[in-house]
Amino acid sequence: MAPTDEAAAGHVTDHGGGVRSLRVPIPDNPLGHTLVHLLDTDRGPVLVDTGWDDPTAWDTLSAGLAACGTSPAEIHGVVVTHHHPDHHGLSGRVREASGAWIAMHAADATVVRRTREAEPGLWLDYLAGKLARAGAPEAHIAPLRAARAAGGGGGLPGLRPALPDREIVPGELLDLAGRRLRAVWTPGHTPGHVCLHLEETHPAGRPGNGRLFSGDHLLPGITPHIGLYEDPDDATVTDPLGDYLDSLERVGRLAPAEVLPAHQHAFTGAQDRVRELLAHHEQRLTGLLRLLARPLTPWQVAERMEWNRPWEQIPYGSRNIAVSEAEAHLRRLVKLGRAEVAAGGEPARYVAV
Ligand SMILES: [Zn+2]
Ligand SMILES: [Zn+2]
């Protein structure tokens, strides 16, 4: 069912200065919606993110664009903050309707290429191996091996993200007629996450440096998932949490007058929010160090970390994400010289130094 124009209008917020946000629903997800931003340029409207690839989301996006006096067919370009499906999902459909270009950071474009080309089963093999190394119990890994043996694992059905055709280069202005939008590389949530800094003066004259489209990097009331970059083809020991904390400081230094995130709502006080998040992660790392008074595997750490519900109630898939998040924190502690891998083979056990 397509939303009525009136309902669509309720999904649109005018932020002034040729910037509007459209609330595009994410089906069956507690986040509720993606805030897709519409930026007027001299060559036509440009989208920052597009929303989940789903008929209701598409109808809502189309109705929202109509309420703004435009349509998917008129979109000039799509700027993607990161490759996740709630941001990049509809990019391909917008390009089909309009011939718009799609721009993305090279590191996330690599993830998209990998997702499209992945051999069936590659992901299951990777996940099973990774969980075994993290010390997951055999009962947790068994369903993955069973699915593999049954010939499954061709990735998520219908998830074939669009290949971008332009690269977002960190520090450079995007090629947008009549606008000053600069890319700020903010890895952490994904390896190629970018924030987009609209350098023009705030339309309401708020103090600070322009406005920041922050994607999932900086949100007013939730902390984004920071796990591993999960690349089956790359054995490099990355430090996504370290990347994220550096990226937070980078956007804090920008001191934007207003932040336009991809979820929840627009907000001011970017530097305060950055400080809060830095403190939150510092606290989490300190709590983790206390757990590491004796050697623990990443799985054991995940079991003992604080989540939004008791470990026993965390569903299967979310446990895998939690282990990834625990590993990201462990890697950070190792990098900081506050923890190390204890002697004695796989699964790796970590201990405070
Ligand atoms: Zn995301
Ligand atoms: Zn998101």
mmCIF file of C-alpha atoms and ligand atoms in Angstrom:
data_model
loop_
_atom_site.group_PDB
_atom_site.id
_atom_site.type_symbol
_atom_site.label_atom_id
_atom_site.label_comp_id
_atom_site.label_asym_id
_atom_site.label_seq_id
_atom_site.Cartn_x
_atom_site.Cartn_y
_atom_site.Cartn_z
ATOM 1 C CA MET A 1 0.000 0.000 0.000
ATOM 2 C CA ALA A 2 1.464 3.339 -1.002
ATOM 3 C CA PRO A 3 1.287 5.974 1.728
ATOM 4 C CA THR A 4 -0.927 8.930 0.972
ATOM 5 C CA ASP A 5 0.679 12.260 0.118
ATOM 6 C CA GLU A 6 -0.370 13.557 3.482
ATOM 7 C CA ALA A 7 1.324 10.687 5.288
ATOM 8 C CA ALA A 8 4.373 11.210 3.112
ATOM 9 C CA ALA A 9 4.492 14.876 4.063
ATOM 10 C CA GLY A 10 4.623 13.742 7.703
ATOM 11 C CA HIS A 11 7.730 11.754 6.832
ATOM 12 C CA VAL A 12 9.559 14.811 5.493
ATOM 13 C CA THR A 13 11.445 17.377 7.575
ATOM 14 C CA ASP A 14 12.745 20.579 6.023
ATOM 15 C CA HIS A 15 16.092 21.433 7.635
ATOM 16 C CA GLY A 16 16.473 24.647 5.625
ATOM 17 C CA GLY A 17 19.100 25.668 3.094
ATOM 18 C CA GLY A 18 18.030 23.057 0.533
ATOM 19 C CA VAL A 19 18.280 20.087 2.880
ATOM 20 C CA ARG A 20 15.378 17.814 3.763
ATOM 21 C CA SER A 21 15.142 14.447 5.457
ATOM 22 C CA LEU A 22 12.749 11.644 4.550
ATOM 23 C CA ARG A 23 11.870 8.939 7.065
ATOM 24 C CA VAL A 24 12.065 5.667 5.164
ATOM 25 C CA PRO A 25 10.906 2.610 7.151
ATOM 26 C CA ILE A 26 13.151 -0.412 7.772
ATOM 27 C CA PRO A 27 10.944 -3.529 7.882
ATOM 28 C CA ASP A 28 10.993 -5.560 11.115
ATOM 29 C CA ASN A 29 13.827 -3.622 12.668
ATOM 30 C CA PRO A 30 13.873 -1.873 16.049
ATOM 31 C CA LEU A 31 15.690 1.102 14.469
ATOM 32 C CA GLY A 32 12.375 1.871 12.744
ATOM 33 C CA HIS A 33 13.570 4.036 9.881
ATOM 34 C CA THR A 34 16.465 5.467 7.921
ATOM 35 C CA LEU A 35 16.660 9.220 7.524
ATOM 36 C CA VAL A 36 17.364 9.687 3.834
ATOM 37 C CA HIS A 37 18.597 13.206 3.125
ATOM 38 C CA LEU A 38 17.734 15.187 0.045
ATOM 39 C CA LEU A 39 20.184 17.898 -0.953
ATOM 40 C CA ASP A 40 19.341 20.394 -3.689
ATOM 41 C CA THR A 41 22.135 21.121 -6.144
ATOM 42 C CA ASP A 42 22.275 23.204 -9.323
ATOM 43 C CA ARG A 43 22.183 19.991 -11.364
ATOM 44 C CA GLY A 44 19.275 18.394 -9.527
ATOM 45 C CA PRO A 45 18.516 16.755 -6.191
ATOM 46 C CA VAL A 46 21.087 14.464 -4.606
ATOM 47 C CA LEU A 47 20.343 11.786 -1.990
ATOM 48 C CA VAL A 48 22.525 10.994 0.982
ATOM 49 C CA ASP A 49 21.678 7.285 1.546
ATOM 50 C CA THR A 50 18.536 5.687 0.115
ATOM 51 C CA GLY A 51 16.998 3.185 2.562
ATOM 52 C CA TRP A 52 16.227 -0.529 2.736
ATOM 53 C CA ASP A 53 15.366 -2.378 -0.474
ATOM 54 C CA ASP A 54 11.720 -3.146 0.235
ATOM 55 C CA PRO A 55 8.467 -2.175 -1.563
ATOM 56 C CA THR A 56 7.093 -0.143 1.366
ATOM 57 C CA ALA A 57 10.401 1.699 1.759
ATOM 58 C CA TRP A 58 10.464 2.447 -1.973
ATOM 59 C CA ASP A 59 6.869 3.745 -1.905
ATOM 60 C CA THR A 60 7.653 5.910 1.116
ATOM 61 C CA LEU A 61 10.800 7.272 -0.516
ATOM 62 C CA SER A 62 8.913 8.025 -3.746
ATOM 63 C CA ALA A 63 6.028 9.687 -1.886
ATOM 64 C CA GLY A 64 8.486 11.714 0.205
ATOM 65 C CA LEU A 65 10.269 12.895 -2.927
ATOM 66 C CA ALA A 66 6.905 13.821 -4.457
ATOM 67 C CA ALA A 67 6.110 15.859 -1.327
ATOM 68 C CA CYS A 68 9.417 17.677 -1.962
ATOM 69 C CA GLY A 69 8.360 18.421 -5.552
ATOM 70 C CA THR A 70 10.613 15.849 -7.185
ATOM 71 C CA SER A 71 10.714 12.108 -7.963
ATOM 72 C CA PRO A 72 13.150 9.173 -8.122
ATOM 73 C CA ALA A 73 13.536 9.823 -11.878
ATOM 74 C CA GLU A 74 14.938 13.296 -11.213
ATOM 75 C CA ILE A 75 17.680 12.267 -8.768
ATOM 76 C CA HIS A 76 21.067 13.464 -10.016
ATOM 77 C CA GLY A 77 23.291 11.455 -7.682
ATOM 78 C CA VAL A 78 23.404 9.199 -4.614
ATOM 79 C CA VAL A 79 26.031 9.644 -1.899
ATOM 80 C CA VAL A 80 26.273 6.559 0.316
ATOM 81 C CA THR A 81 27.617 6.886 3.853
ATOM 82 C CA HIS A 82 28.319 3.128 4.077
ATOM 83 C CA HIS A 83 27.383 -0.153 2.442
ATOM 84 C CA HIS A 84 24.791 -1.418 4.985
ATOM 85 C CA PRO A 85 21.426 -2.312 3.420
ATOM 86 C CA ASP A 86 19.448 0.260 5.408
ATOM 87 C CA HIS A 87 21.596 2.946 3.704
ATOM 88 C CA HIS A 88 22.549 1.537 0.318
ATOM 89 C CA GLY A 89 19.608 -0.831 -0.263
ATOM 90 C CA LEU A 90 17.582 1.303 -2.656
ATOM 91 C CA SER A 91 20.536 2.969 -4.419
ATOM 92 C CA GLY A 92 20.332 0.590 -7.379
ATOM 93 C CA ARG A 93 16.635 1.200 -7.820
ATOM 94 C CA VAL A 94 17.128 4.975 -7.740
ATOM 95 C CA ARG A 95 19.857 4.653 -10.386
ATOM 96 C CA GLU A 96 17.570 2.532 -12.570
ATOM 97 C CA ALA A 97 14.844 5.168 -12.345
ATOM 98 C CA SER A 98 17.063 8.174 -12.981
ATOM 99 C CA GLY A 99 20.507 7.278 -14.291
ATOM 100 C CA ALA A 100 21.969 8.858 -11.153
ATOM 101 C CA TRP A 101 25.579 8.124 -10.187
ATOM 102 C CA ILE A 102 26.261 6.309 -6.899
ATOM 103 C CA ALA A 103 29.265 7.393 -4.841
ATOM 104 C CA MET A 104 30.884 5.343 -2.054
ATOM 105 C CA HIS A 105 34.242 5.110 -0.292
ATOM 106 C CA ALA A 106 36.584 2.565 -1.897
ATOM 107 C CA ALA A 107 36.797 0.361 1.221
ATOM 108 C CA ASP A 108 33.026 -0.143 1.319
ATOM 109 C CA ALA A 109 32.881 -0.531 -2.467
ATOM 110 C CA THR A 110 35.243 -3.486 -1.946
ATOM 111 C CA VAL A 111 32.782 -5.006 0.523
ATOM 112 C CA VAL A 112 29.945 -4.573 -1.999
ATOM 113 C CA ARG A 113 32.007 -6.252 -4.726
ATOM 114 C CA ARG A 114 32.856 -9.125 -2.383
ATOM 115 C CA THR A 115 29.210 -9.577 -1.348
ATOM 116 C CA ARG A 116 28.159 -9.763 -4.999
ATOM 117 C CA GLU A 117 30.878 -12.200 -6.008
ATOM 118 C CA ALA A 118 30.961 -14.440 -2.915
ATOM 119 C CA GLU A 119 30.938 -18.169 -3.680
ATOM 120 C CA PRO A 120 28.020 -19.965 -2.036
ATOM 121 C CA GLY A 121 29.127 -21.201 1.356
ATOM 122 C CA LEU A 122 32.124 -18.880 1.670
ATOM 123 C CA TRP A 123 30.447 -16.850 4.383
ATOM 124 C CA LEU A 124 29.365 -19.949 6.365
ATOM 125 C CA ASP A 125 32.912 -21.336 6.235
ATOM 126 C CA TYR A 126 34.335 -18.026 7.325
ATOM 127 C CA LEU A 127 31.867 -17.642 10.201
ATOM 128 C CA ALA A 128 32.300 -21.223 11.428
ATOM 129 C CA GLY A 129 36.107 -20.876 11.410
ATOM 130 C CA LYS A 130 36.034 -17.522 13.093
ATOM 131 C CA LEU A 131 33.647 -18.703 15.856
ATOM 132 C CA ALA A 132 35.791 -21.785 16.470
ATOM 133 C CA ARG A 133 38.879 -19.578 16.880
ATOM 134 C CA ALA A 134 36.878 -17.341 19.247
ATOM 135 C CA GLY A 135 36.103 -20.346 21.456
ATOM 136 C CA ALA A 136 32.400 -20.765 20.611
ATOM 137 C CA PRO A 137 30.966 -24.095 21.834
ATOM 138 C CA GLU A 138 30.539 -26.784 19.205
ATOM 139 C CA ALA A 139 26.745 -26.654 19.713
ATOM 140 C CA HIS A 140 26.781 -23.055 18.457
ATOM 141 C CA ILE A 141 28.887 -23.832 15.375
ATOM 142 C CA ALA A 142 27.079 -27.071 14.424
ATOM 143 C CA PRO A 143 24.092 -25.386 12.656
ATOM 144 C CA LEU A 144 26.530 -23.496 10.389
ATOM 145 C CA ARG A 145 28.335 -26.703 9.432
ATOM 146 C CA ALA A 146 24.974 -28.416 8.862
ATOM 147 C CA ALA A 147 23.781 -25.584 6.600
ATOM 148 C CA ARG A 148 27.054 -25.813 4.667
ATOM 149 C CA ALA A 149 26.726 -29.577 4.285
ATOM 150 C CA ALA A 150 23.169 -29.046 2.992
ATOM 151 C CA GLY A 151 24.602 -26.756 0.294
ATOM 152 C CA GLY A 152 23.268 -23.523 1.773
ATOM 153 C CA GLY A 153 24.970 -20.267 2.466
ATOM 154 C CA GLY A 154 24.703 -18.345 -0.757
ATOM 155 C CA GLY A 155 24.368 -15.183 1.278
ATOM 156 C CA LEU A 156 21.164 -13.423 2.219
ATOM 157 C CA PRO A 157 18.429 -13.976 -0.366
ATOM 158 C CA GLY A 158 17.869 -11.070 -2.706
ATOM 159 C CA LEU A 159 20.737 -9.082 -1.285
ATOM 160 C CA ARG A 160 22.668 -7.951 -4.326
ATOM 161 C CA PRO A 161 23.843 -4.457 -3.514
ATOM 162 C CA ALA A 162 24.492 -2.018 -6.382
ATOM 163 C CA LEU A 163 28.091 -1.423 -7.427
ATOM 164 C CA PRO A 164 28.917 2.251 -7.005
ATOM 165 C CA ASP A 165 30.236 4.147 -10.029
ATOM 166 C CA ARG A 166 32.010 6.978 -8.246
ATOM 167 C CA GLU A 167 34.537 6.952 -5.447
ATOM 168 C CA ILE A 168 34.232 9.193 -2.407
ATOM 169 C CA VAL A 169 37.746 10.466 -1.725
ATOM 170 C CA PRO A 170 38.447 11.460 1.891
ATOM 171 C CA GLY A 171 39.081 15.160 2.396
ATOM 172 C CA GLU A 172 37.815 16.117 -1.054
ATOM 173 C CA LEU A 173 34.758 18.121 -2.027
ATOM 174 C CA LEU A 174 32.181 16.062 -3.881
ATOM 175 C CA ASP A 175 31.398 17.192 -7.399
ATOM 176 C CA LEU A 176 28.091 18.888 -6.559
ATOM 177 C CA ALA A 177 27.153 22.012 -8.480
ATOM 178 C CA GLY A 178 26.549 24.934 -6.153
ATOM 179 C CA ARG A 179 27.270 23.078 -2.876
ATOM 180 C CA ARG A 180 30.263 22.529 -0.647
ATOM 181 C CA LEU A 181 30.045 18.966 0.613
ATOM 182 C CA ARG A 182 33.321 17.476 1.829
ATOM 183 C CA ALA A 183 33.955 13.812 2.561
ATOM 184 C CA VAL A 184 35.252 12.912 6.013
ATOM 185 C CA TRP A 185 36.469 9.321 6.246
ATOM 186 C CA THR A 186 35.144 7.819 9.494
ATOM 187 C CA PRO A 187 36.014 4.103 9.531
ATOM 188 C CA GLY A 188 34.899 1.976 12.477
ATOM 189 C CA HIS A 189 31.264 0.981 11.943
ATOM 190 C CA THR A 190 32.388 -0.157 8.469
ATOM 191 C CA PRO A 191 35.851 0.192 6.893
ATOM 192 C CA GLY A 192 34.650 2.779 4.381
ATOM 193 C CA HIS A 193 32.096 4.740 6.393
ATOM 194 C CA VAL A 194 32.090 8.445 5.542
ATOM 195 C CA CYS A 195 30.439 11.469 7.059
ATOM 196 C CA LEU A 196 29.642 14.350 4.709
ATOM 197 C CA HIS A 197 30.400 17.844 5.881
ATOM 198 C CA LEU A 198 28.156 20.506 4.378
ATOM 199 C CA GLU A 199 30.502 23.426 4.890
ATOM 200 C CA GLU A 200 27.989 26.174 4.168
ATOM 201 C CA THR A 201 26.882 28.370 7.082
ATOM 202 C CA HIS A 202 23.976 26.947 9.075
ATOM 203 C CA PRO A 203 20.723 28.350 7.570
ATOM 204 C CA ALA A 204 19.424 29.417 11.000
ATOM 205 C CA GLY A 205 22.781 30.943 11.922
ATOM 206 C CA ARG A 206 23.591 28.376 14.622
ATOM 207 C CA PRO A 207 27.165 28.684 15.843
ATOM 208 C CA GLY A 208 29.570 26.054 14.575
ATOM 209 C CA ASN A 209 30.951 24.799 11.287
ATOM 210 C CA GLY A 210 28.144 23.959 8.916
ATOM 211 C CA ARG A 211 26.266 20.677 9.127
ATOM 212 C CA LEU A 212 27.337 17.057 9.186
ATOM 213 C CA PHE A 213 25.554 14.116 7.567
ATOM 214 C CA SER A 214 26.793 11.529 10.032
ATOM 215 C CA GLY A 215 25.325 8.248 8.733
ATOM 216 C CA ASP A 216 25.620 5.683 11.539
ATOM 217 C CA HIS A 217 28.846 7.145 12.893
ATOM 218 C CA LEU A 218 27.383 9.710 15.266
ATOM 219 C CA LEU A 219 23.817 9.208 16.512
ATOM 220 C CA PRO A 220 22.069 11.119 19.291
ATOM 221 C CA GLY A 221 20.891 8.209 21.454
ATOM 222 C CA ILE A 222 22.502 4.954 20.352
ATOM 223 C CA THR A 223 26.030 3.674 19.845
ATOM 224 C CA PRO A 224 26.674 2.038 16.489
ATOM 225 C CA HIS A 225 27.813 -1.579 16.336
ATOM 226 C CA ILE A 226 31.608 -1.782 16.217
ATOM 227 C CA GLY A 227 32.678 -5.310 15.382
ATOM 228 C CA LEU A 228 35.324 -6.697 13.080
ATOM 229 C CA TYR A 229 35.397 -5.765 9.400
ATOM 230 C CA GLU A 230 34.710 -9.468 8.652
ATOM 231 C CA ASP A 231 36.656 -9.938 5.447
ATOM 232 C CA PRO A 232 37.014 -13.636 4.534
ATOM 233 C CA ASP A 233 39.727 -12.703 1.992
ATOM 234 C CA ASP A 234 41.881 -10.608 4.269
ATOM 235 C CA ALA A 235 43.762 -11.867 7.320
ATOM 236 C CA THR A 236 45.033 -8.413 8.356
ATOM 237 C CA VAL A 237 44.464 -7.829 12.064
ATOM 238 C CA THR A 238 42.434 -4.640 11.926
ATOM 239 C CA ASP A 239 41.447 -2.460 14.880
ATOM 240 C CA PRO A 240 37.933 -1.222 14.056
ATOM 241 C CA LEU A 241 37.302 0.140 17.559
ATOM 242 C CA GLY A 242 40.551 2.109 17.402
ATOM 243 C CA ASP A 243 39.491 3.393 13.966
ATOM 244 C CA TYR A 244 36.093 4.355 15.347
ATOM 245 C CA LEU A 245 37.469 6.268 18.327
ATOM 246 C CA ASP A 246 39.885 8.160 16.030
ATOM 247 C CA SER A 247 36.986 8.904 13.673
ATOM 248 C CA LEU A 248 34.917 10.235 16.583
ATOM 249 C CA GLU A 249 37.669 12.667 17.509
ATOM 250 C CA ARG A 250 37.912 13.737 13.864
ATOM 251 C CA VAL A 251 34.232 14.730 13.660
ATOM 252 C CA GLY A 252 34.405 16.301 17.135
ATOM 253 C CA ARG A 253 37.177 18.606 15.892
ATOM 254 C CA LEU A 254 34.963 19.669 12.972
ATOM 255 C CA ALA A 255 32.518 21.093 15.530
ATOM 256 C CA PRO A 256 29.475 21.152 13.218
ATOM 257 C CA ALA A 257 26.590 23.419 14.190
ATOM 258 C CA GLU A 258 24.160 20.549 13.618
ATOM 259 C CA VAL A 259 24.350 16.824 12.974
ATOM 260 C CA LEU A 260 21.990 15.129 10.525
ATOM 261 C CA PRO A 261 22.286 11.412 11.329
ATOM 262 C CA ALA A 262 20.763 8.508 9.383
ATOM 263 C CA HIS A 263 18.642 7.296 12.326
ATOM 264 C CA GLN A 264 16.706 8.908 15.177
ATOM 265 C CA HIS A 265 16.773 12.723 14.729
ATOM 266 C CA ALA A 266 18.911 15.779 13.977
ATOM 267 C CA PHE A 267 20.802 17.248 16.925
ATOM 268 C CA THR A 268 23.236 19.916 18.063
ATOM 269 C CA GLY A 269 26.130 19.565 20.508
ATOM 270 C CA ALA A 270 28.253 17.217 18.392
ATOM 271 C CA GLN A 271 31.308 17.656 20.597
ATOM 272 C CA ASP A 272 29.389 16.730 23.757
ATOM 273 C CA ARG A 273 28.030 13.628 22.058
ATOM 274 C CA VAL A 274 31.549 12.689 20.914
ATOM 275 C CA ARG A 275 32.860 13.065 24.474
ATOM 276 C CA GLU A 276 30.001 10.911 25.786
ATOM 277 C CA LEU A 277 30.755 8.151 23.307
ATOM 278 C CA LEU A 278 34.500 8.249 23.989
ATOM 279 C CA ALA A 279 33.755 7.964 27.725
ATOM 280 C CA HIS A 280 31.308 5.114 27.104
ATOM 281 C CA HIS A 281 33.903 3.067 25.225
ATOM 282 C CA GLU A 282 36.638 3.872 27.745
ATOM 283 C CA GLN A 283 34.347 2.612 30.503
ATOM 284 C CA ARG A 284 33.571 -0.525 28.517
ATOM 285 C CA LEU A 285 37.281 -1.206 27.965
ATOM 286 C CA THR A 286 38.010 -0.714 31.672
ATOM 287 C CA GLY A 287 35.192 -3.113 32.600
ATOM 288 C CA LEU A 288 36.610 -5.617 30.146
ATOM 289 C CA LEU A 289 40.066 -5.377 31.693
ATOM 290 C CA ARG A 290 38.597 -6.386 35.038
ATOM 291 C CA LEU A 291 37.103 -9.493 33.391
ATOM 292 C CA LEU A 292 40.517 -10.319 31.988
ATOM 293 C CA ALA A 293 42.081 -10.883 35.396
ATOM 294 C CA ARG A 294 42.138 -14.481 34.164
ATOM 295 C CA PRO A 295 42.501 -15.641 30.529
ATOM 296 C CA LEU A 296 39.241 -15.704 28.546
ATOM 297 C CA THR A 297 38.321 -16.525 24.948
ATOM 298 C CA PRO A 298 36.389 -13.880 22.964
ATOM 299 C CA TRP A 299 33.287 -16.057 23.362
ATOM 300 C CA GLN A 300 33.696 -16.120 27.163
ATOM 301 C CA VAL A 301 34.224 -12.363 27.134
ATOM 302 C CA ALA A 302 31.039 -11.865 25.105
ATOM 303 C CA GLU A 303 29.116 -14.030 27.588
ATOM 304 C CA ARG A 304 30.298 -11.834 30.437
ATOM 305 C CA MET A 305 30.007 -8.383 28.809
ATOM 306 C CA GLU A 306 27.001 -6.195 29.458
ATOM 307 C CA TRP A 307 24.411 -6.268 26.673
ATOM 308 C CA ASN A 308 20.871 -4.948 26.418
ATOM 309 C CA ARG A 309 19.618 -8.293 27.819
ATOM 310 C CA PRO A 310 21.039 -11.377 29.548
ATOM 311 C CA TRP A 311 23.241 -13.589 27.353
ATOM 312 C CA GLU A 312 20.772 -16.507 27.578
ATOM 313 C CA GLN A 313 18.113 -14.326 25.916
ATOM 314 C CA ILE A 314 20.300 -13.107 23.057
ATOM 315 C CA PRO A 315 19.246 -14.756 19.780
ATOM 316 C CA TYR A 316 21.661 -16.841 17.727
ATOM 317 C CA GLY A 317 22.569 -14.257 15.087
ATOM 318 C CA SER A 318 22.975 -11.480 17.629
ATOM 319 C CA ARG A 319 25.419 -13.641 19.594
ATOM 320 C CA ASN A 320 27.652 -13.767 16.543
ATOM 321 C CA ILE A 321 27.533 -9.986 16.361
ATOM 322 C CA ALA A 322 28.252 -9.757 20.099
ATOM 323 C CA VAL A 323 31.341 -11.963 19.742
ATOM 324 C CA SER A 324 32.544 -9.723 16.929
ATOM 325 C CA GLU A 325 32.062 -6.693 19.169
ATOM 326 C CA ALA A 326 33.909 -8.413 22.039
ATOM 327 C CA GLU A 327 36.814 -9.177 19.684
ATOM 328 C CA ALA A 328 36.955 -5.560 18.534
ATOM 329 C CA HIS A 329 37.325 -4.482 22.165
ATOM 330 C CA LEU A 330 39.977 -7.146 22.843
ATOM 331 C CA ARG A 331 42.010 -6.042 19.841
ATOM 332 C CA ARG A 332 41.887 -2.465 21.073
ATOM 333 C CA LEU A 333 43.177 -3.510 24.500
ATOM 334 C CA VAL A 334 46.012 -5.481 22.875
ATOM 335 C CA LYS A 335 46.896 -2.506 20.685
ATOM 336 C CA LEU A 336 46.956 -0.269 23.773
ATOM 337 C CA GLY A 337 49.257 -2.728 25.550
ATOM 338 C CA ARG A 338 46.652 -3.330 28.265
ATOM 339 C CA ALA A 339 45.978 -6.976 27.361
ATOM 340 C CA GLU A 340 47.740 -9.778 25.508
ATOM 341 C CA VAL A 341 47.062 -13.174 24.063
ATOM 342 C CA ALA A 342 47.939 -15.846 26.628
ATOM 343 C CA ALA A 343 50.217 -18.668 25.535
ATOM 344 C CA GLY A 344 48.613 -21.928 24.418
ATOM 345 C CA GLY A 345 47.124 -22.147 20.902
ATOM 346 C CA GLU A 346 43.511 -21.950 19.722
ATOM 347 C CA PRO A 347 41.079 -20.767 20.796
ATOM 348 C CA ALA A 348 42.968 -17.612 21.710
ATOM 349 C CA ARG A 349 42.683 -16.521 25.333
ATOM 350 C CA TYR A 350 43.157 -12.905 26.315
ATOM 351 C CA VAL A 351 44.468 -11.694 29.637
ATOM 352 C CA ALA A 352 45.093 -8.269 31.203
ATOM 353 C CA VAL A 353 48.726 -7.158 31.276
HETATM 354 ZN ZN ZN B 1 25.245 0.715 9.525
HETATM 355 ZN ZN ZN B 2 22.072 2.267 9.781
#
